[in-house]
PDB file of C-alpha atoms and ligand atoms in Angstrom:
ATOM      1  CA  UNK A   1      57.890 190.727 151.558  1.00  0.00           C
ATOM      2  CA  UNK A   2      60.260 187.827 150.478  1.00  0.00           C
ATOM      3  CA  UNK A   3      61.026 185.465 153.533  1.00  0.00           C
ATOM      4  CA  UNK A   4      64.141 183.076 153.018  1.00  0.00           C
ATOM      5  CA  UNK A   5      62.676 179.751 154.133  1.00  0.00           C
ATOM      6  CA  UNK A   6      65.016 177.509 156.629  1.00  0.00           C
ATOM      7  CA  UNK A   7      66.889 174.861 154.014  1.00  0.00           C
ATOM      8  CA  UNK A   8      64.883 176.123 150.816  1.00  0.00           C
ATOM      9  CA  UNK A   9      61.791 174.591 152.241  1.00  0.00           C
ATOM     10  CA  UNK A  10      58.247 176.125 150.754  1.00  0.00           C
ATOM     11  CA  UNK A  11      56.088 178.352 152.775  1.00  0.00           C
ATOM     12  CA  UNK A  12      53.577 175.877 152.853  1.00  0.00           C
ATOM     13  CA  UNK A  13      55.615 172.839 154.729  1.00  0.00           C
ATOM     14  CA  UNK A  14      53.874 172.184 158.421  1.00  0.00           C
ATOM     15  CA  UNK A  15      55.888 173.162 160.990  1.00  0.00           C
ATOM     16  CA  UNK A  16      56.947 170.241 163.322  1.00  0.00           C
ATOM     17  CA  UNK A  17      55.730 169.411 166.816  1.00  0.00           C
ATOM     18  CA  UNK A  18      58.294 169.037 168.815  1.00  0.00           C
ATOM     19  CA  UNK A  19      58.719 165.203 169.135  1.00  0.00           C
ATOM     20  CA  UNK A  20      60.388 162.394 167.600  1.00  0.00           C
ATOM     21  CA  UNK A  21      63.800 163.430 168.834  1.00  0.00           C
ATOM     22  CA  UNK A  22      65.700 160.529 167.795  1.00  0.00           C
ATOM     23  CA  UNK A  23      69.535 159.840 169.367  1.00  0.00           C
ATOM     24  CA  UNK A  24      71.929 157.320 168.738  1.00  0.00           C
ATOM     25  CA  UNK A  25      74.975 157.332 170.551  1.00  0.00           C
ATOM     26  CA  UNK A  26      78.333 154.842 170.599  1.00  0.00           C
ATOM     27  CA  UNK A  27      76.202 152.523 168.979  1.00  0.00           C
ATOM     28  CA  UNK A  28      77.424 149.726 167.108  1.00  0.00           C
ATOM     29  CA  UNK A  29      76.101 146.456 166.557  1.00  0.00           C
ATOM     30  CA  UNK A  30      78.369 142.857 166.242  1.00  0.00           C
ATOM     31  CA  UNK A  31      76.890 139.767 164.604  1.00  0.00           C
ATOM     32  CA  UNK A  32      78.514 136.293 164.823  1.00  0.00           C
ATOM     33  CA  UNK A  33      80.291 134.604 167.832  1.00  0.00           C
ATOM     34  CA  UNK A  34      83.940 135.183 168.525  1.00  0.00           C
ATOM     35  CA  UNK A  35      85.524 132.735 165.890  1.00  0.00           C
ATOM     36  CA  UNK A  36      83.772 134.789 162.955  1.00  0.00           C
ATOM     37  CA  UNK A  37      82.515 138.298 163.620  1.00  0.00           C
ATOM     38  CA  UNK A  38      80.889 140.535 161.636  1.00  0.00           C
ATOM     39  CA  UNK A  39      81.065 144.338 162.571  1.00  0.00           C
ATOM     40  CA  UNK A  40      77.690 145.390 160.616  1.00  0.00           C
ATOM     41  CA  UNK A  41      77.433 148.602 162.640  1.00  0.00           C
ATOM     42  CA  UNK A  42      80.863 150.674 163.767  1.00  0.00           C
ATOM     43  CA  UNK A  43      80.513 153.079 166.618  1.00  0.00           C
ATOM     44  CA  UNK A  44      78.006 155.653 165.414  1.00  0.00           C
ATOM     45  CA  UNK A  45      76.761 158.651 166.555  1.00  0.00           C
ATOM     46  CA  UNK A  46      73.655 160.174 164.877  1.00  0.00           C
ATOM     47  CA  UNK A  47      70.661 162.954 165.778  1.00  0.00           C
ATOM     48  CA  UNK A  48      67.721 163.112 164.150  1.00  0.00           C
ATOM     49  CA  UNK A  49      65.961 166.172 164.744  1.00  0.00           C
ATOM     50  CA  UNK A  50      62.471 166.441 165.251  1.00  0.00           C
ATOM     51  CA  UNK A  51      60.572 166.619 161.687  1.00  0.00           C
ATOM     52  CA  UNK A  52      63.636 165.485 159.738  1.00  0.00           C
ATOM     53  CA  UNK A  53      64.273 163.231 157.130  1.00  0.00           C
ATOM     54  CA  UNK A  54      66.840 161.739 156.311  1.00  0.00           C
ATOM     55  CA  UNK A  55      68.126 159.068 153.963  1.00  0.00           C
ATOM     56  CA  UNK A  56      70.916 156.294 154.396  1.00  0.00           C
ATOM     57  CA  UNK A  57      72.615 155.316 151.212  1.00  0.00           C
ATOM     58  CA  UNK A  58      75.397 152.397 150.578  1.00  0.00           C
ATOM     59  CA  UNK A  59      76.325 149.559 149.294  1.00  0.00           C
ATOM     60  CA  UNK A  60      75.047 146.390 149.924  1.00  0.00           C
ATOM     61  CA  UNK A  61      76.006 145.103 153.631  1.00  0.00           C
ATOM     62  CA  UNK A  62      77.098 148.062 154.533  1.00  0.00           C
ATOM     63  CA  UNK A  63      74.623 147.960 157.680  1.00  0.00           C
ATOM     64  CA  UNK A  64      71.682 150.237 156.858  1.00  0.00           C
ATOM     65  CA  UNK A  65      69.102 147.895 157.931  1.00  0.00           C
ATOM     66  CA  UNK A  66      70.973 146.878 161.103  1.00  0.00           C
ATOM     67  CA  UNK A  67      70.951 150.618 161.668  1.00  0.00           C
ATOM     68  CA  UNK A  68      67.098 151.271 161.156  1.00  0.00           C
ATOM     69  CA  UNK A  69      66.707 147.460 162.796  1.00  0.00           C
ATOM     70  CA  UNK A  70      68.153 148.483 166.110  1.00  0.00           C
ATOM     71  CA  UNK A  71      66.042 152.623 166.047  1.00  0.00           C
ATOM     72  CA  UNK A  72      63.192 150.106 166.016  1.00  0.00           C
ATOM     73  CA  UNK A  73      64.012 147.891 169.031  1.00  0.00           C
ATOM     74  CA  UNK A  74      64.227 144.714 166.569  1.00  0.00           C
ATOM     75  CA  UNK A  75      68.177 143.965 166.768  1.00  0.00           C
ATOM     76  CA  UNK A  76      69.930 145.166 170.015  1.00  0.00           C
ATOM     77  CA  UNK A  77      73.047 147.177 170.144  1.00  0.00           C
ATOM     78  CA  UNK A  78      76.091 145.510 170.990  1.00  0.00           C
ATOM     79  CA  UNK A  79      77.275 148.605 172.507  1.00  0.00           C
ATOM     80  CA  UNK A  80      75.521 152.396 172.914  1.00  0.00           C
ATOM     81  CA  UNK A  81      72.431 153.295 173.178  1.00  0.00           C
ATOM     82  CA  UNK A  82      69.319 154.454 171.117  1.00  0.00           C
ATOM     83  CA  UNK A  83      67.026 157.284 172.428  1.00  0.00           C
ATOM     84  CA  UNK A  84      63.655 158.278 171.395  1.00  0.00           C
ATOM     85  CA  UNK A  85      62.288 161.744 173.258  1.00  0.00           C
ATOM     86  CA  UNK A  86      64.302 160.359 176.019  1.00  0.00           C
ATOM     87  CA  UNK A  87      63.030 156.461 175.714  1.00  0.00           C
ATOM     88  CA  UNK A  88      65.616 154.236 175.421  1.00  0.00           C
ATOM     89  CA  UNK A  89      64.689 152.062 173.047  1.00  0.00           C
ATOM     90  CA  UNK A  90      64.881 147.871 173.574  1.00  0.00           C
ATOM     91  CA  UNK A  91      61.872 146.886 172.209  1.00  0.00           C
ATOM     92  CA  UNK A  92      59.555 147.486 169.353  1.00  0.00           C
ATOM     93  CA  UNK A  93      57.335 150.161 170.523  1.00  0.00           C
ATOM     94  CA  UNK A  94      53.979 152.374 169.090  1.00  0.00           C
ATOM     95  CA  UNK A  95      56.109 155.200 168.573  1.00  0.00           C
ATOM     96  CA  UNK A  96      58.330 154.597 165.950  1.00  0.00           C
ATOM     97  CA  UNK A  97      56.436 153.010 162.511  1.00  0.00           C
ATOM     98  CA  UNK A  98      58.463 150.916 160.266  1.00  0.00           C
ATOM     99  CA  UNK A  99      57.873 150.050 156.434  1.00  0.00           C
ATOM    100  CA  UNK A 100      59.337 147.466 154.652  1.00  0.00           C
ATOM    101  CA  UNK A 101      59.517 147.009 151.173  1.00  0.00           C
ATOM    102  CA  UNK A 102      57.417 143.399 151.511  1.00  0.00           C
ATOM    103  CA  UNK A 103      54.498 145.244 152.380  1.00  0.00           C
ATOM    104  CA  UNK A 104      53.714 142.421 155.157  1.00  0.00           C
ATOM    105  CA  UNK A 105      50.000 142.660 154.885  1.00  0.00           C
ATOM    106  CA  UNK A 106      47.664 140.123 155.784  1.00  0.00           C
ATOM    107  CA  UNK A 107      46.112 138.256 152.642  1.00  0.00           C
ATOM    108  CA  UNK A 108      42.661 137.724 154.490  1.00  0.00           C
ATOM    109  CA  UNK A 109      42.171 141.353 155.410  1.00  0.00           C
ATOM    110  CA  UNK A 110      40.664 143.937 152.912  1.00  0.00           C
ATOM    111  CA  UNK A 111      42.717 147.259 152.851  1.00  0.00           C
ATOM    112  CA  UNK A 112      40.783 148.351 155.463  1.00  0.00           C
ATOM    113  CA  UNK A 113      41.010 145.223 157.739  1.00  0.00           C
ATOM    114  CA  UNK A 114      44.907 145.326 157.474  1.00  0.00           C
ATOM    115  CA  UNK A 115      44.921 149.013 159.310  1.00  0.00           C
ATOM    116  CA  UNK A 116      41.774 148.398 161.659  1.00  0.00           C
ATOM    117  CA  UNK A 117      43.899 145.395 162.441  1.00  0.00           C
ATOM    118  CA  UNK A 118      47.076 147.240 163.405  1.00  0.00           C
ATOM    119  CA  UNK A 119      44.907 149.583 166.045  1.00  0.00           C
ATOM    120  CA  UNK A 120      44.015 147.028 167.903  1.00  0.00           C
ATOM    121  CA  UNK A 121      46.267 147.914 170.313  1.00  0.00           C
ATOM    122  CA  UNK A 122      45.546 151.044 170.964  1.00  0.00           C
ATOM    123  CA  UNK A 123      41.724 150.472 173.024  1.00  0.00           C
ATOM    124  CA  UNK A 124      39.579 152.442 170.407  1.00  0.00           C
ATOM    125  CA  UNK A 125      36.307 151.219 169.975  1.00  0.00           C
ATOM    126  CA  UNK A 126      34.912 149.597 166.200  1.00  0.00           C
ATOM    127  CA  UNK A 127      33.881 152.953 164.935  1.00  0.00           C
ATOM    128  CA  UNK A 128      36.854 154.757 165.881  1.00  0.00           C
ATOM    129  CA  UNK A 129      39.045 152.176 164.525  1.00  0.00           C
ATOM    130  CA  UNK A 130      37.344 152.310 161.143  1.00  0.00           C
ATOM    131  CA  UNK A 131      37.058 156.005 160.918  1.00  0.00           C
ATOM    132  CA  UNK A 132      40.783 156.075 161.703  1.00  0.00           C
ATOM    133  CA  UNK A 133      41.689 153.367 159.237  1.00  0.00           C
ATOM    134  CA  UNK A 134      39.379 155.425 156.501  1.00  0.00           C
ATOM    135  CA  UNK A 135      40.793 158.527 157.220  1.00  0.00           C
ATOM    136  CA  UNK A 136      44.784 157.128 156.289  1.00  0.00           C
ATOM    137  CA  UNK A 137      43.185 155.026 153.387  1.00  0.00           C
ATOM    138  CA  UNK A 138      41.658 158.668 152.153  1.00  0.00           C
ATOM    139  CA  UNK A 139      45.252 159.841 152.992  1.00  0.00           C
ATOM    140  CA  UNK A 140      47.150 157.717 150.670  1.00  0.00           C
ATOM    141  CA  UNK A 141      44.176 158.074 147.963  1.00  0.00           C
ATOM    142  CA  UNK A 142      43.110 154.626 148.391  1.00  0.00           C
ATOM    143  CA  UNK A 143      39.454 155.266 149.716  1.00  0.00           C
ATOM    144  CA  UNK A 144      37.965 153.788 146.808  1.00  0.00           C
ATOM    145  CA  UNK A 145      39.804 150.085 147.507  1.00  0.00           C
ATOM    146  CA  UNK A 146      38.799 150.195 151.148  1.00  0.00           C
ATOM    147  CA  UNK A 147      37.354 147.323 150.399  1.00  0.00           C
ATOM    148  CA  UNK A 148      39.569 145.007 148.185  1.00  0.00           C
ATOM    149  CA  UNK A 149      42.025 142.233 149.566  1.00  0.00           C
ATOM    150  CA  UNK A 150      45.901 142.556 148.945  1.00  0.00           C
ATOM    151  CA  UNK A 151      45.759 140.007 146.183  1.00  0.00           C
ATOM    152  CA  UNK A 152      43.465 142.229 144.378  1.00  0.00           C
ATOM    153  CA  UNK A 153      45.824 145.509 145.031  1.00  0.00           C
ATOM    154  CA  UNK A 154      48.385 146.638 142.895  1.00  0.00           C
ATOM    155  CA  UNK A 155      52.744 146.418 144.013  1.00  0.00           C
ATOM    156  CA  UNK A 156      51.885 150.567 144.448  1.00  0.00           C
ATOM    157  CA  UNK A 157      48.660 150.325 146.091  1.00  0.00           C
ATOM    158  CA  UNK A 158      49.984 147.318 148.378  1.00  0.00           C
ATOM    159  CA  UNK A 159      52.873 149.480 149.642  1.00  0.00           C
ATOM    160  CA  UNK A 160      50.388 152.846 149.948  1.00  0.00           C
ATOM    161  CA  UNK A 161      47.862 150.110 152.344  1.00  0.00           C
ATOM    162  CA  UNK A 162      51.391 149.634 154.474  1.00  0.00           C
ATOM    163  CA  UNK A 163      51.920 152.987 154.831  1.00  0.00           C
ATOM    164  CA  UNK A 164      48.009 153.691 155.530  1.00  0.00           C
ATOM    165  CA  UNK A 165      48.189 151.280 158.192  1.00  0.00           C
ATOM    166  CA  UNK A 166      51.897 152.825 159.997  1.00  0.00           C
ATOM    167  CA  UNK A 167      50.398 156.380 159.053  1.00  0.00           C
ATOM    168  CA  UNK A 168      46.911 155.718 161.001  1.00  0.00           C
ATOM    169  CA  UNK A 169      48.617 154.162 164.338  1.00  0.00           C
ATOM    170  CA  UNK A 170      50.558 157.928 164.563  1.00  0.00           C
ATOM    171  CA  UNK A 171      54.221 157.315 165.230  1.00  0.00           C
ATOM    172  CA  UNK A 172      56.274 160.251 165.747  1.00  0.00           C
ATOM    173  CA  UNK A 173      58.777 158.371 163.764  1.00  0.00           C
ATOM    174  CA  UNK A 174      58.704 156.428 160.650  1.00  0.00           C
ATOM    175  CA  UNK A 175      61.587 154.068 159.761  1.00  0.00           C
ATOM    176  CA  UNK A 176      61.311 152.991 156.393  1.00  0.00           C
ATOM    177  CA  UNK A 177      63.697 149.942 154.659  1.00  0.00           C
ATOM    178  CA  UNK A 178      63.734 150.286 150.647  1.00  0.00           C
ATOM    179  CA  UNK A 179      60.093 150.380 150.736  1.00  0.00           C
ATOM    180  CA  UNK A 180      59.514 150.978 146.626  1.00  0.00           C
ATOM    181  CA  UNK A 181      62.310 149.089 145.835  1.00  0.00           C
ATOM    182  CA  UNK A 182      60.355 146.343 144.028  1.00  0.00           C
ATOM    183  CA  UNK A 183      58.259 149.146 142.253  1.00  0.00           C
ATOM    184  CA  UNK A 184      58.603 150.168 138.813  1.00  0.00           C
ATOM    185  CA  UNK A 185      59.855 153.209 137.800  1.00  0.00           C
ATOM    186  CA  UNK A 186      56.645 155.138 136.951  1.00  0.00           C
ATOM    187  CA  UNK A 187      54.997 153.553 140.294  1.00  0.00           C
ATOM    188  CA  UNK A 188      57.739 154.992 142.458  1.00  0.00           C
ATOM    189  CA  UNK A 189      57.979 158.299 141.045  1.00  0.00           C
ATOM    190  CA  UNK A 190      53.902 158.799 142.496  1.00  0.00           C
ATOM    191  CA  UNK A 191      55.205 156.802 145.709  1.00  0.00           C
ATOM    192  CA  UNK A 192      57.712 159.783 146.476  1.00  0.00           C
ATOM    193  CA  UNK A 193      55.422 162.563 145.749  1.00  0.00           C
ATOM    194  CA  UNK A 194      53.121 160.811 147.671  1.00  0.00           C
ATOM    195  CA  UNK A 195      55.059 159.968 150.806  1.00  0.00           C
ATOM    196  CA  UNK A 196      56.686 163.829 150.186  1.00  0.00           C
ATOM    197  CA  UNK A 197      52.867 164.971 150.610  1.00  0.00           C
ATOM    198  CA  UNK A 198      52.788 163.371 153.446  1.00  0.00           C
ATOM    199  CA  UNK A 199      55.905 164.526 155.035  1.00  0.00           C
ATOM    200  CA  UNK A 200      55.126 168.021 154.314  1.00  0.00           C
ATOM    201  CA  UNK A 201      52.040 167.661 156.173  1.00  0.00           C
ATOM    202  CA  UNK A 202      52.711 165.543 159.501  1.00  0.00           C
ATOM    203  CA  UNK A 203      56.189 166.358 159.511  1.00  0.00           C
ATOM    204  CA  UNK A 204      56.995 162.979 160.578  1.00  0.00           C
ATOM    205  CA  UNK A 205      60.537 162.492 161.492  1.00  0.00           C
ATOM    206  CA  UNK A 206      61.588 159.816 158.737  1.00  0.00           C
ATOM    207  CA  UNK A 207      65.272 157.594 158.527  1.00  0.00           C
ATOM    208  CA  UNK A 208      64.962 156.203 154.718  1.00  0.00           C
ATOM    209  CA  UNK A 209      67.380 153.387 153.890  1.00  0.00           C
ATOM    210  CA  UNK A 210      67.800 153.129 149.916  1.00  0.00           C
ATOM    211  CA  UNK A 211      69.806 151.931 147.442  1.00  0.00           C
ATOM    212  CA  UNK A 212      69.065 154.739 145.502  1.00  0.00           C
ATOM    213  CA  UNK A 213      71.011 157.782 145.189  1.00  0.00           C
ATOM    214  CA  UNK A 214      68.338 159.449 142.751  1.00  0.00           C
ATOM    215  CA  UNK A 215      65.774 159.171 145.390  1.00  0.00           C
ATOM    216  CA  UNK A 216      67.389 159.978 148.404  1.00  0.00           C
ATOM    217  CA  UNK A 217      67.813 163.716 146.557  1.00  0.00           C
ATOM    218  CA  UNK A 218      64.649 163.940 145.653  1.00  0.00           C
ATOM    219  CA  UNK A 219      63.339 162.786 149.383  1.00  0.00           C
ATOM    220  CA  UNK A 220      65.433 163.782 151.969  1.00  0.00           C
ATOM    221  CA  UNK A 221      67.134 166.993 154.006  1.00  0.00           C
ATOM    222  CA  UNK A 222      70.258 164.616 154.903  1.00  0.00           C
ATOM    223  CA  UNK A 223      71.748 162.151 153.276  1.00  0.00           C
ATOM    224  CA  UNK A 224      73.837 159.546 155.208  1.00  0.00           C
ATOM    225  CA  UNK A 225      76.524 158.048 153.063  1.00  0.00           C
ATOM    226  CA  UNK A 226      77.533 154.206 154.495  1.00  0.00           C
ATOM    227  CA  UNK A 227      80.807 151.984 153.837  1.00  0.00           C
ATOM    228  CA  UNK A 228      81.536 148.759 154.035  1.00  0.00           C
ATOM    229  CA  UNK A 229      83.368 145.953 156.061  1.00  0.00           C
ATOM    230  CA  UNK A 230      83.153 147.895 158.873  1.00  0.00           C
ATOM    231  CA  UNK A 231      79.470 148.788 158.392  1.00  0.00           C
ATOM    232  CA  UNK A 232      80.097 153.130 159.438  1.00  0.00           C
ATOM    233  CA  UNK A 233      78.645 156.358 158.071  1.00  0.00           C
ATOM    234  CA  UNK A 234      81.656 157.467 155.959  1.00  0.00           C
ATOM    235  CA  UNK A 235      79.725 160.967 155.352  1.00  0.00           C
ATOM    236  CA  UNK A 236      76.563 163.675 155.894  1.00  0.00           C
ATOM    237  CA  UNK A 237      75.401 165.355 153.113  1.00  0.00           C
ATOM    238  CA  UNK A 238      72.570 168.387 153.317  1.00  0.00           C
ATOM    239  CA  UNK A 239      70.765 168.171 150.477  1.00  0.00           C
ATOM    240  CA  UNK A 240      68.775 172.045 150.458  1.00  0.00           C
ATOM    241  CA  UNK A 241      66.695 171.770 147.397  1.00  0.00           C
ATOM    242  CA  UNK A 242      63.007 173.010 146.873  1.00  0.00           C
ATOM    243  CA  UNK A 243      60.278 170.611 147.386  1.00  0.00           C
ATOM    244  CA  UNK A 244      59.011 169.134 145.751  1.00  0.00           C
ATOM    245  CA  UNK A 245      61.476 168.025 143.301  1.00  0.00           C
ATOM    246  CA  UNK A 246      60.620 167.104 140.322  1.00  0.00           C
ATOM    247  CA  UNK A 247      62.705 164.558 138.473  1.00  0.00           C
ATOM    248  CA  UNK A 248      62.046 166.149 134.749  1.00  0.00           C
ATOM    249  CA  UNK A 249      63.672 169.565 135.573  1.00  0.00           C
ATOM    250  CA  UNK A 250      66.603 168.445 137.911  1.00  0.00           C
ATOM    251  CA  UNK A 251      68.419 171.318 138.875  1.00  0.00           C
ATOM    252  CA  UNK A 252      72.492 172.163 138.437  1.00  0.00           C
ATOM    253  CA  UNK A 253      72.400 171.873 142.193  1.00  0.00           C
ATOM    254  CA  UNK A 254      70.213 168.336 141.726  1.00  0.00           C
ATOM    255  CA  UNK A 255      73.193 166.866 139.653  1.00  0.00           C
ATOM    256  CA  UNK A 256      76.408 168.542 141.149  1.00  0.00           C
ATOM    257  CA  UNK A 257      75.217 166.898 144.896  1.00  0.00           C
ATOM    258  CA  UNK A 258      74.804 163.395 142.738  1.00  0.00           C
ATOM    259  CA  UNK A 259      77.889 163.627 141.173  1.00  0.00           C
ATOM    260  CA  UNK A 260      79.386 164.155 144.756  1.00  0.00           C
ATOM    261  CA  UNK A 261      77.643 160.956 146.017  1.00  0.00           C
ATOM    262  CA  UNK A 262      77.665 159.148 142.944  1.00  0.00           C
ATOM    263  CA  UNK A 263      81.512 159.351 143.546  1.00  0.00           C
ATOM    264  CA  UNK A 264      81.899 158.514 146.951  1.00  0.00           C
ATOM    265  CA  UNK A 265      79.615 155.514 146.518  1.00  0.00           C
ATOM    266  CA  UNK A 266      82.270 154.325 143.742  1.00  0.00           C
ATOM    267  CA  UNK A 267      85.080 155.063 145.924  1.00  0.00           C
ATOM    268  CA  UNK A 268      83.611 152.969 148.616  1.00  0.00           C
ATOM    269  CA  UNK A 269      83.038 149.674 145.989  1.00  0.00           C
TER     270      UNK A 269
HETATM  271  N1  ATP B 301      71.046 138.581 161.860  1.00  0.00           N
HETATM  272  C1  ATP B 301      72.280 138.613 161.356  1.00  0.00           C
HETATM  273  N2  ATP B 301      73.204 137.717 161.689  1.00  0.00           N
HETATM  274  C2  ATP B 301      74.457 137.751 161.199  1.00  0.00           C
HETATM  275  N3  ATP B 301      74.898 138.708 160.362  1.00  0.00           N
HETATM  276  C3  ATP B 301      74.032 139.649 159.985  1.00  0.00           C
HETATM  277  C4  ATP B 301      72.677 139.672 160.463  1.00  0.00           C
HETATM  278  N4  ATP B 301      72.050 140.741 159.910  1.00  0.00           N
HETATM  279  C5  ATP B 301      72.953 141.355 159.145  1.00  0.00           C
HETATM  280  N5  ATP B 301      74.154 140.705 159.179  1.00  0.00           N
HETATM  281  C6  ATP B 301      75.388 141.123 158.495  1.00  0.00           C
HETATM  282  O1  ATP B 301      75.619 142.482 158.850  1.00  0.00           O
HETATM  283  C7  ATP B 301      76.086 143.225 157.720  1.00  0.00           C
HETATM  284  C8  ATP B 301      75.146 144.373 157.457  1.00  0.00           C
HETATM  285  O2  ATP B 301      73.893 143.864 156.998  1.00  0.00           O
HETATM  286  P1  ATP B 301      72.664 144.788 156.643  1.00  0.00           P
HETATM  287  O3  ATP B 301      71.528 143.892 156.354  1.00  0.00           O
HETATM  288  O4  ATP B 301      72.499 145.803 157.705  1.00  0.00           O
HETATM  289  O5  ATP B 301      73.172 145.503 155.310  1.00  0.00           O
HETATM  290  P2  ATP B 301      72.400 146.467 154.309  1.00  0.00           P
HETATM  291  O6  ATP B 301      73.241 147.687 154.148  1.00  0.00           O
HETATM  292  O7  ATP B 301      71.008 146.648 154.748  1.00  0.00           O
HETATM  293  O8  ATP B 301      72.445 145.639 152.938  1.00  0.00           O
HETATM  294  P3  ATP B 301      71.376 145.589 151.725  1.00  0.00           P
HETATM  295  O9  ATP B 301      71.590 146.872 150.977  1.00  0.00           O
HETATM  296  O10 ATP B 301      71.799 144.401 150.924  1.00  0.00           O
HETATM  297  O11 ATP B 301      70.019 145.458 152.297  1.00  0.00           O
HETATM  298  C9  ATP B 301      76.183 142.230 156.575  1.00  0.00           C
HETATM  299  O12 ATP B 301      77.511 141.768 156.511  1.00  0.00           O
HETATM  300  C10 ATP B 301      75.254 141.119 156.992  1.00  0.00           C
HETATM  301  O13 ATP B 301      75.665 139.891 156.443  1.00  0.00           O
HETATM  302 MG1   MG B 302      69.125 146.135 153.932  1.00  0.00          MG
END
């Protein structure tokens, strides 16, 4: 019997738990003093569902970090609030992983020492914490370089130890800042199959900031277009296409919703 699958998903995409709720409300976010202000976030509103992912697009300063800065308790709002499952967020906390795209490992760790290090926190004994830190090493195909140091990884295999390390402390929510932007092509191509993999499996609920229109399609459900000078979400955009998505047989649907952001980007310039 042929089942129509919720937003074109496949049959074999995890269904999600039930947490990582994620709401912002009347938020916005004012840097400077009052002789020169800069409004990097206007008043937003914004749900993300449990299990969702979504992408922010836009221009440069348009205030897509200061948005995924403030969901992770680094930068707090100058006005609203920020809820996760009901936790108002005002500090970093365990719950909600973030990736940048400098990788921020520790040069004098191995792989492995970079994610045992980042469950320290967490009051699991040696073993456990090794096990744990194998496990998301096996996850992101990196079992073999358990062992090597960052200066010894790969850009690719550097960015797959970051997301090891976020993926093994088991945030309902991952918040991730261009994190392949300083990969090549080829490199990021596997980095979104991977990371798709992975979404399809722990149904994570992910916010995606990129520059990127190309790979918000081929990652996300939504797609958050941003503006400038005020820094505001100008529009949402579903984006219902199979996973996974491959990039040599794009779809009529692939390029009619990137003509349609392609052009409100260049409206927005
Ligand atoms: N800590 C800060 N102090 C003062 N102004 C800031 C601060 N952080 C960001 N801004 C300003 O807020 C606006 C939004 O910056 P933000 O970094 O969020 O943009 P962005 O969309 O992430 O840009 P990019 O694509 O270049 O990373 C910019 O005008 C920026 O100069
Ligand atoms: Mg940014």
């Amino acid at each position: 019997m042929n089942q129509i699958e919720p937003h074109g998903l496949q049959p074999e995409i995890t269904k999600h738990s039930g947490v990582g709720l994620v709401t912002i409300a009347g938020l916005s976010v004012v840097f400077g003093d009052a002789k020169s202000q800069t409004i990097a976030l206007q008043t937003t509103d914004l749900t993300l569902e449990p299990g969702t992912f979504t992408a922010v697009i836009g221009p440069s300063g348009c205030g897509k970090s200061t948005l995924l800065n403030a969901v992770a308790g680094f930068t707090a709002p100058t006005s609203g609030s920020i809820h996760v499952d009901g936790r108002e967020v005002s500090t970093p906390h365990p719950s909600v992983g973030v990736i940048f795209q400098n990788f921020a490992l520790f040069p004098w760790f191995t792989a492995r020492g970079n994610v045992e290090f980042a469950l320290k926190r967490f009051g699991l004994s040696r073993k456990e914490r090794r096990e744990r830190a194998m496990a998301a090493l096996a996850e992101v195909g990196l079992e073999e370089h358990s062992r090597k140091f960052p200066g010894q990884l790969s850009g690719g295999m550097k960015q797959r130890v970051a997301i090891a390390r976020t993926l093994a402390a088991d945030p309902d929510v991952l918040l991730m800042d261009e994190p392949f932007g300083a990969l090549d092509a080829q490199t990021r191509l596997r980095m979104h199959e991977l990371l798709t993999d992975i979404w399809m499996r722990r149904r994570k609920t992910v916010l995606f900031v990129t520059h990127d229109v190309d790979e918000a399609l081929r990652l996300a459900d939504t797609i958050e277009v941003m503006a400038t000078s005020p820094g505001r979400i100008i529009q949402t955009v579903s984006v219902s296409l199979k996973r996974p998505r491959p990039v040599d047989r794009m779809s009529e649907d692939f390029l009619e919703l990137r003509g349609q952001l392609l052009s409100l980007l260049r409206n927005e310039d």
